[in-house]
mmCIF file of C-alpha atoms in Angstrom:
data_model
loop_
_atom_site.group_PDB
_atom_site.id
_atom_site.type_symbol
_atom_site.label_atom_id
_atom_site.label_comp_id
_atom_site.label_asym_id
_atom_site.label_seq_id
_atom_site.Cartn_x
_atom_site.Cartn_y
_atom_site.Cartn_z
ATOM 1 C CA MET A 1048 113.575 101.529 115.031
ATOM 2 C CA GLN A 1049 111.049 102.868 112.493
ATOM 3 C CA VAL A 1050 113.683 104.995 110.902
ATOM 4 C CA ALA A 1051 115.963 101.741 110.699
ATOM 5 C CA LEU A 1052 113.115 99.922 108.890
ATOM 6 C CA VAL A 1053 112.331 102.721 106.605
ATOM 7 C CA ILE A 1054 115.971 102.898 105.505
ATOM 8 C CA ALA A 1055 116.016 99.127 105.027
ATOM 9 C CA VAL A 1056 112.879 99.019 102.924
ATOM 10 C CA VAL A 1057 114.166 102.046 100.846
ATOM 11 C CA ALA A 1058 117.635 100.378 100.320
ATOM 12 C CA PHE A 1059 115.880 97.119 99.168
ATOM 13 C CA ALA A 1060 113.695 98.759 96.639
ATOM 14 C CA ALA A 1061 116.769 100.899 95.283
ATOM 15 C CA TRP A 1062 118.590 97.575 95.179
ATOM 16 C CA GLN A 1063 115.848 95.906 93.234
ATOM 17 C CA LEU A 1064 115.359 98.805 90.981
ATOM 18 C CA TRP A 1065 119.228 98.883 90.180
ATOM 19 C CA ARG A 1066 119.357 95.136 89.575
ATOM 20 C CA GLN A 1067 116.478 95.334 86.885
ATOM 21 C CA TRP A 1068 118.203 98.261 85.431
ATOM 22 C CA THR A 1069 121.497 96.603 84.884
ATOM 23 C CA HIS A 1070 119.805 93.353 83.857
ATOM 24 C CA ALA A 1071 117.739 94.936 81.079
ATOM 25 C CA SER A 1072 118.928 96.136 77.730
ATOM 26 C CA ARG A 1073 119.033 99.924 77.594
ATOM 27 C CA VAL A 1074 118.398 99.538 73.636
ATOM 28 C CA ASP A 1075 114.699 99.051 74.886
ATOM 29 C CA LEU A 1076 114.437 102.490 76.098
ATOM 30 C CA ARG A 1077 112.967 105.000 73.609
ATOM 31 C CA PHE A 1078 111.783 108.308 75.267
ATOM 32 C CA ASP A 1079 108.945 110.419 73.494
ATOM 33 C CA ILE A 1080 108.182 113.092 76.004
ATOM 34 C CA GLN A 1081 104.594 114.625 75.409
ATOM 35 C CA VAL A 1082 103.984 117.369 77.873
ATOM 36 C CA GLY A 1083 100.221 117.236 76.812
ATOM 37 C CA TRP A 1084 99.729 113.805 78.057
ATOM 38 C CA LEU A 1085 101.580 114.620 81.462
ATOM 39 C CA LEU A 1086 99.346 117.738 82.022
ATOM 40 C CA ALA A 1087 96.246 115.700 81.316
ATOM 41 C CA ALA A 1088 97.432 113.019 83.816
ATOM 42 C CA SER A 1089 98.094 115.557 86.468
ATOM 43 C CA ALA A 1090 94.691 117.250 85.936
ATOM 44 C CA ILE A 1091 92.979 113.784 86.410
ATOM 45 C CA VAL A 1092 94.841 113.138 89.536
ATOM 46 C CA PHE A 1093 93.892 116.378 91.104
ATOM 47 C CA ALA A 1094 90.257 115.987 90.067
ATOM 48 C CA THR A 1095 90.326 112.675 91.740
ATOM 49 C CA TYR A 1096 91.604 114.422 94.947
ATOM 50 C CA LEU A 1097 88.716 116.747 94.734
ATOM 51 C CA MET A 1098 86.342 113.890 94.367
ATOM 52 C CA LEU A 1099 87.607 112.306 97.462
ATOM 53 C CA VAL A 1100 87.302 115.395 99.362
ATOM 54 C CA GLU A 1101 83.549 115.619 98.322
ATOM 55 C CA THR A 1102 83.262 111.762 99.143
ATOM 56 C CA TRP A 1103 84.543 112.673 102.617
ATOM 57 C CA ARG A 1104 82.299 115.642 102.917
ATOM 58 C CA GLN A 1105 79.377 113.498 102.022
ATOM 59 C CA VAL A 1106 80.229 110.967 104.604
ATOM 60 C CA LEU A 1107 80.448 113.734 107.281
ATOM 61 C CA ALA A 1108 76.996 115.094 106.178
ATOM 62 C CA ARG A 1109 75.464 111.793 106.399
ATOM 63 C CA LEU A 1110 76.964 111.340 110.142
ATOM 64 C CA GLY A 1111 75.263 114.746 110.817
ATOM 65 C CA ALA A 1112 78.234 117.196 110.609
ATOM 66 C CA PRO A 1113 77.991 119.014 107.328
ATOM 67 C CA VAL A 1114 81.000 120.895 106.110
ATOM 68 C CA ALA A 1115 81.705 123.241 103.322
ATOM 69 C CA PHE A 1116 83.840 122.176 100.534
ATOM 70 C CA GLY A 1117 86.538 124.834 101.053
ATOM 71 C CA PRO A 1118 87.160 123.897 104.665
ATOM 72 C CA ALA A 1119 86.992 120.231 103.980
ATOM 73 C CA ALA A 1120 89.439 120.582 101.099
ATOM 74 C CA ARG A 1121 91.919 122.429 103.142
ATOM 75 C CA VAL A 1122 91.869 119.825 105.803
ATOM 76 C CA TRP A 1123 92.152 117.015 103.540
ATOM 77 C CA PHE A 1124 95.149 118.357 101.646
ATOM 78 C CA ALA A 1125 96.872 119.595 104.592
ATOM 79 C CA SER A 1126 96.434 116.352 106.549
ATOM 80 C CA ASN A 1127 98.170 114.502 103.676
ATOM 81 C CA LEU A 1128 101.496 115.709 104.918
ATOM 82 C CA GLY A 1129 100.965 113.265 107.749
ATOM 83 C CA LYS A 1130 101.497 110.494 105.305
ATOM 84 C CA TYR A 1131 105.487 111.486 104.928
ATOM 85 C CA ILE A 1132 105.944 110.740 108.603
ATOM 86 C CA PRO A 1133 106.803 107.148 109.468
ATOM 87 C CA GLY A 1134 103.466 105.369 110.803
ATOM 88 C CA LYS A 1135 100.056 105.625 109.211
ATOM 89 C CA ILE A 1136 98.109 107.264 112.105
ATOM 90 C CA TRP A 1137 99.224 110.847 111.586
ATOM 91 C CA THR A 1138 97.142 111.509 108.481
ATOM 92 C CA VAL A 1139 94.047 110.328 110.430
ATOM 93 C CA THR A 1140 95.141 112.291 113.608
ATOM 94 C CA ALA A 1141 95.464 115.517 111.712
ATOM 95 C CA MET A 1142 92.279 115.178 109.915
ATOM 96 C CA VAL A 1143 90.316 114.603 113.218
ATOM 97 C CA VAL A 1144 92.041 117.380 114.888
ATOM 98 C CA MET A 1145 91.727 120.117 112.019
ATOM 99 C CA ILE A 1146 88.286 119.402 111.197
ATOM 100 C CA GLY A 1147 87.344 119.722 114.735
ATOM 101 C CA ARG A 1148 88.348 123.550 114.289
ATOM 102 C CA ASP A 1149 85.421 123.687 112.123
ATOM 103 C CA GLY A 1150 82.875 122.477 114.773
ATOM 104 C CA VAL A 1151 82.936 118.839 113.847
ATOM 105 C CA PRO A 1152 82.944 116.478 117.056
ATOM 106 C CA ARG A 1153 86.158 114.133 117.261
ATOM 107 C CA ALA A 1154 83.900 111.172 117.546
ATOM 108 C CA VAL A 1155 82.087 112.018 113.972
ATOM 109 C CA ALA A 1156 85.457 112.963 112.375
ATOM 110 C CA GLY A 1157 87.052 109.978 113.543
ATOM 111 C CA ALA A 1158 84.312 107.643 112.457
ATOM 112 C CA SER A 1159 84.093 109.481 108.855
ATOM 113 C CA VAL A 1160 87.996 108.931 108.393
ATOM 114 C CA VAL A 1161 87.712 105.352 109.473
ATOM 115 C CA VAL A 1162 84.780 104.625 107.109
ATOM 116 C CA VAL A 1163 86.665 106.290 104.010
ATOM 117 C CA THR A 1164 89.955 104.599 104.901
ATOM 118 C CA ILE A 1165 88.465 101.225 105.134
ATOM 119 C CA ALA A 1166 86.464 102.017 101.912
ATOM 120 C CA GLN A 1167 89.486 102.887 100.174
ATOM 121 C CA ALA A 1168 91.284 99.832 101.082
ATOM 122 C CA ALA A 1169 88.412 97.416 100.568
ATOM 123 C CA THR A 1170 87.669 98.974 96.938
ATOM 124 C CA GLY A 1171 91.309 98.969 96.021
ATOM 125 C CA PHE A 1172 91.661 95.077 96.857
ATOM 126 C CA ALA A 1173 88.358 94.559 94.775
ATOM 127 C CA VAL A 1174 89.455 96.674 91.894
ATOM 128 C CA VAL A 1175 92.667 94.732 91.644
ATOM 129 C CA MET A 1176 90.846 91.435 91.767
ATOM 130 C CA LEU A 1177 88.442 92.337 89.199
ATOM 131 C CA THR A 1178 90.973 93.776 86.652
ATOM 132 C CA SER A 1179 93.890 91.343 87.129
ATOM 133 C CA MET A 1180 94.489 88.355 89.370
ATOM 134 C CA ARG A 1181 97.772 88.024 88.109
ATOM 135 C CA ALA A 1182 98.825 91.216 89.836
ATOM 136 C CA VAL A 1183 97.167 89.885 92.853
ATOM 137 C CA ARG A 1184 99.412 86.667 92.547
ATOM 138 C CA GLU A 1185 102.658 88.774 91.691
ATOM 139 C CA VAL A 1186 102.048 90.800 94.995
ATOM 140 C CA ALA A 1187 100.639 88.451 97.425
ATOM 141 C CA GLY A 1188 101.969 85.119 96.308
ATOM 142 C CA GLY A 1189 98.286 83.843 95.952
ATOM 143 C CA THR A 1190 94.585 85.078 95.938
ATOM 144 C CA THR A 1191 92.832 83.641 98.980
ATOM 145 C CA GLY A 1192 94.375 86.088 101.664
ATOM 146 C CA VAL A 1193 93.335 88.888 99.467
ATOM 147 C CA VAL A 1194 89.859 87.577 98.767
ATOM 148 C CA VAL A 1195 89.452 86.947 102.550
ATOM 149 C CA VAL A 1196 90.408 90.534 103.458
ATOM 150 C CA THR A 1197 88.510 92.238 100.720
ATOM 151 C CA ILE A 1198 85.351 90.533 102.003
ATOM 152 C CA GLY A 1199 85.912 90.957 105.596
ATOM 153 C CA MET A 1200 86.500 94.791 105.158
ATOM 154 C CA ALA A 1201 83.603 95.178 102.914
ATOM 155 C CA ALA A 1202 81.480 93.167 105.336
ATOM 156 C CA SER A 1203 82.730 95.308 108.488
ATOM 157 C CA LEU A 1204 81.576 98.370 106.625
ATOM 158 C CA ALA A 1205 78.103 96.934 105.619
ATOM 159 C CA ALA A 1206 77.689 95.533 108.938
ATOM 160 C CA ALA A 1207 78.652 98.832 111.006
ATOM 161 C CA PRO A 1208 75.166 100.394 111.157
ATOM 162 C CA LEU A 1209 73.613 97.301 112.340
ATOM 163 C CA LEU A 1210 76.330 96.515 114.986
ATOM 164 C CA ALA A 1211 76.244 100.043 116.257
ATOM 165 C CA ARG A 1212 72.301 99.894 116.607
ATOM 166 C CA GLN A 1213 72.454 96.450 118.415
ATOM 167 C CA TRP A 1214 75.338 97.820 120.673
ATOM 168 C CA ASN A 1215 73.136 100.814 121.751
ATOM 169 C CA ARG A 1216 70.041 98.656 122.267
ATOM 170 C CA LEU A 1217 72.171 96.379 124.575
ATOM 171 C CA ALA A 1218 73.808 99.466 126.279
ATOM 172 C CA THR A 1219 70.323 100.690 127.252
ATOM 173 C CA ARG A 1220 69.283 97.515 128.680
ATOM 174 C CA PHE A 1221 72.174 96.994 130.799
ATOM 175 C CA GLY A 1222 72.862 100.671 131.815
ATOM 176 C CA ARG A 1223 76.053 101.049 129.628
ATOM 177 C CA GLU A 1224 77.251 104.031 127.746
ATOM 178 C CA GLN A 1225 75.964 104.186 124.126
ATOM 179 C CA LEU A 1226 77.871 104.939 121.087
ATOM 180 C CA SER A 1227 77.838 108.801 120.342
ATOM 181 C CA VAL A 1228 78.267 108.053 116.740
ATOM 182 C CA THR A 1229 76.090 105.735 114.369
ATOM 183 C CA VAL A 1230 77.287 104.992 110.807
ATOM 184 C CA PRO A 1231 74.340 104.840 108.493
ATOM 185 C CA LEU A 1232 74.350 102.623 105.384
ATOM 186 C CA SER A 1233 74.310 105.609 103.155
ATOM 187 C CA ALA A 1234 77.555 106.930 104.503
ATOM 188 C CA VAL A 1235 79.227 103.378 103.694
ATOM 189 C CA GLY A 1236 77.659 103.427 100.184
ATOM 190 C CA VAL A 1237 78.902 106.959 99.505
ATOM 191 C CA ALA A 1238 82.401 105.999 100.753
ATOM 192 C CA LEU A 1239 82.296 102.850 98.637
ATOM 193 C CA VAL A 1240 81.416 104.372 95.362
ATOM 194 C CA GLY A 1241 83.647 107.334 95.803
ATOM 195 C CA CYS A 1242 86.587 105.377 96.670
ATOM 196 C CA GLY A 1243 85.933 102.867 94.070
ATOM 197 C CA ILE A 1244 85.766 105.429 91.209
ATOM 198 C CA SER A 1245 89.060 106.968 92.314
ATOM 199 C CA TRP A 1246 90.850 103.880 91.752
ATOM 200 C CA TRP A 1247 89.811 103.861 88.035
ATOM 201 C CA LEU A 1248 90.821 107.568 87.513
ATOM 202 C CA TYR A 1249 94.274 106.992 89.356
ATOM 203 C CA GLY A 1250 94.959 104.032 86.847
ATOM 204 C CA LEU A 1251 93.733 106.170 83.785
ATOM 205 C CA ALA A 1252 96.114 108.959 84.752
ATOM 206 C CA PHE A 1253 98.925 106.442 85.543
ATOM 207 C CA ARG A 1254 98.445 105.052 81.961
ATOM 208 C CA LEU A 1255 98.669 108.867 80.720
ATOM 209 C CA LEU A 1256 101.754 109.452 82.369
ATOM 210 C CA VAL A 1257 103.380 106.241 80.833
ATOM 211 C CA ARG A 1258 102.208 107.526 77.414
ATOM 212 C CA ALA A 1259 103.857 110.957 78.294
ATOM 213 C CA ILE A 1260 107.091 109.382 78.850
ATOM 214 C CA PHE A 1261 107.360 106.837 75.975
ATOM 215 C CA GLY A 1262 104.719 108.377 73.578
ATOM 216 C CA GLU A 1263 102.688 104.922 74.003
ATOM 217 C CA ALA A 1264 101.315 102.856 76.635
ATOM 218 C CA ALA A 1265 100.818 98.976 76.017
ATOM 219 C CA GLY A 1266 98.026 97.228 77.520
ATOM 220 C CA SER A 1267 94.655 98.339 78.514
ATOM 221 C CA THR A 1268 93.570 100.960 81.136
ATOM 222 C CA SER A 1269 92.134 98.211 83.520
ATOM 223 C CA ASP A 1270 95.807 96.827 83.625
ATOM 224 C CA TYR A 1271 97.213 100.168 84.668
ATOM 225 C CA VAL A 1272 94.383 100.400 87.388
ATOM 226 C CA ALA A 1273 95.608 96.861 88.666
ATOM 227 C CA ALA A 1274 99.162 98.134 88.626
ATOM 228 C CA TYR A 1275 98.703 101.319 90.334
ATOM 229 C CA ALA A 1276 96.221 100.145 92.914
ATOM 230 C CA SER A 1277 98.210 96.965 93.890
ATOM 231 C CA SER A 1278 101.443 98.933 94.285
ATOM 232 C CA TYR A 1279 99.720 101.424 96.165
ATOM 233 C CA LEU A 1280 98.117 99.002 98.575
ATOM 234 C CA VAL A 1281 101.547 97.439 99.181
ATOM 235 C CA GLY A 1282 102.858 100.779 100.150
ATOM 236 C CA LEU A 1283 99.621 101.210 102.634
ATOM 237 C CA LEU A 1284 100.313 97.885 104.145
ATOM 238 C CA VAL A 1285 103.877 98.618 105.113
ATOM 239 C CA LEU A 1286 102.797 100.828 108.058
ATOM 240 C CA PHE A 1287 106.155 102.115 108.843
ATOM 241 C CA ALA A 1288 107.081 103.450 105.400
ATOM 242 C CA PRO A 1289 106.176 107.037 105.149
ATOM 243 C CA GLY A 1290 104.019 107.412 101.768
ATOM 244 C CA GLY A 1291 104.551 103.857 100.998
ATOM 245 C CA ILE A 1292 108.005 104.950 99.865
ATOM 246 C CA GLY A 1293 110.333 101.985 98.930
ATOM 247 C CA ALA A 1294 107.627 99.191 99.177
ATOM 248 C CA ARG A 1295 105.293 100.820 96.559
ATOM 249 C CA GLU A 1296 108.273 101.133 94.058
ATOM 250 C CA ALA A 1297 109.408 97.679 94.519
ATOM 251 C CA ALA A 1298 106.055 96.136 93.960
ATOM 252 C CA LEU A 1299 105.375 98.408 90.843
ATOM 253 C CA ALA A 1300 108.815 97.394 89.333
ATOM 254 C CA ILE A 1301 107.784 93.638 89.535
ATOM 255 C CA ILE A 1302 104.234 94.265 88.525
ATOM 256 C CA LEU A 1303 104.718 96.337 85.206
ATOM 257 C CA PRO A 1304 106.814 93.612 83.456
ATOM 258 C CA ALA A 1305 104.715 90.992 84.824
ATOM 259 C CA LEU A 1306 101.689 92.455 83.295
ATOM 260 C CA GLY A 1307 103.357 93.150 80.068
ATOM 261 C CA LEU A 1308 103.240 97.089 80.558
ATOM 262 C CA ALA A 1309 106.778 97.627 80.396
ATOM 263 C CA THR A 1310 110.324 96.204 79.923
ATOM 264 C CA GLN A 1311 112.376 95.850 82.958
ATOM 265 C CA ALA A 1312 114.285 99.099 82.116
ATOM 266 C CA GLN A 1313 111.043 101.137 81.253
ATOM 267 C CA ALA A 1314 109.533 99.887 84.696
ATOM 268 C CA VAL A 1315 112.490 101.189 86.576
ATOM 269 C CA VAL A 1316 111.948 104.642 84.735
ATOM 270 C CA ILE A 1317 108.215 104.613 85.232
ATOM 271 C CA THR A 1318 108.525 103.662 88.990
ATOM 272 C CA ILE A 1319 110.948 106.663 89.775
ATOM 273 C CA VAL A 1320 108.969 109.177 87.593
ATOM 274 C CA SER A 1321 105.609 108.346 88.979
ATOM 275 C CA ARG A 1322 106.988 108.758 92.478
ATOM 276 C CA LEU A 1323 108.432 112.289 91.860
ATOM 277 C CA TRP A 1324 105.349 113.189 89.942
ATOM 278 C CA LEU A 1325 102.909 111.980 92.579
ATOM 279 C CA THR A 1326 104.963 113.809 95.450
ATOM 280 C CA VAL A 1327 104.679 116.953 93.631
ATOM 281 C CA LEU A 1328 101.002 116.693 92.900
ATOM 282 C CA GLU A 1329 100.621 115.815 96.729
ATOM 283 C CA LEU A 1330 103.018 118.289 98.411
ATOM 284 C CA VAL A 1331 102.263 121.527 96.309
ATOM 285 C CA PRO A 1332 98.522 121.669 97.555
ATOM 286 C CA SER A 1333 99.121 120.166 100.889
ATOM 287 C CA VAL A 1334 101.769 122.651 101.696
ATOM 288 C CA ILE A 1335 99.407 125.499 100.465
ATOM 289 C CA ALA A 1336 96.649 124.260 102.643
ATOM 290 C CA ALA A 1337 98.889 123.585 105.775
ATOM 291 C CA THR A 1338 100.078 127.337 105.385
ATOM 292 C CA ARG A 1339 96.367 128.392 105.262
ATOM 293 C CA SER A 1340 95.375 126.074 108.282
ATOM 294 C CA VAL A 1341 98.159 127.424 110.512
ATOM 295 C CA ALA A 1342 97.207 131.054 109.784
ATOM 296 C CA ARG A 1343 93.461 130.393 110.293
ATOM 297 C CA PRO A 1344 91.819 130.814 113.663
ATOM 298 C CA ALA A 1345 89.795 128.002 115.163
ATOM 299 C CA LYS A 1346 86.123 128.295 114.811
ATOM 300 C CA SER A 1347 84.305 129.133 118.107
#
């Protein structure tokens, strides 16, 4: 069933891109490939990956399970391969299992991944609302639902430490099992700051990618932050699509012309190139990390 849904989404995205391509004037396309900007964009994306690794590592430390940067990076990159399997649980599962080989309890590892994942989504929605409500309307058809979801996720993270303490207090009184992990507010803060910054860096890199293709990039950096984050979140919410494939492309092809960042024909080119570009940047370090993880014995 999942395979059929993935095929349907990819087919729909391909049809949308083809329709936009055929309806757009090819005269609008003027390529001016600039390798320097491509390398700069790639460097920013990789630096963002490393910052997210450090964010996760700091969350783990605040949960009482400090891990060196090297092992954390290896697990983070290797587990990213899970996003290319239908369903969204494989990356989380891989991170929990793999970091457990470095002595981190599964409850702590699971809590850290949940905190960072929710923070990534919450800050993504917040950044899109701050940079372009038009992008929100183009993707969601309105703003109310996105505002409610964003506030709900942020509130759940902020309330996590209090809820855990209250649960343990009640558990002690009524003889129930206490939670083995409590999430301090500092862990939530680190996750929100790190994930929030990452969206701006991704948007900047996305703008440089467009400049690398066409020699210029219309619009402001905040517009590209909105376009990148909103399309990424659409792919994230389509649970059965591996890596958001299909859903992200369909959303991006709509958002770019709507925000005045590209013509329809340019949007098709940007959508395809960005997917290939990001896939290479994700897969190369992930495959290397996964290979090293397989060869590495578990920590006793």
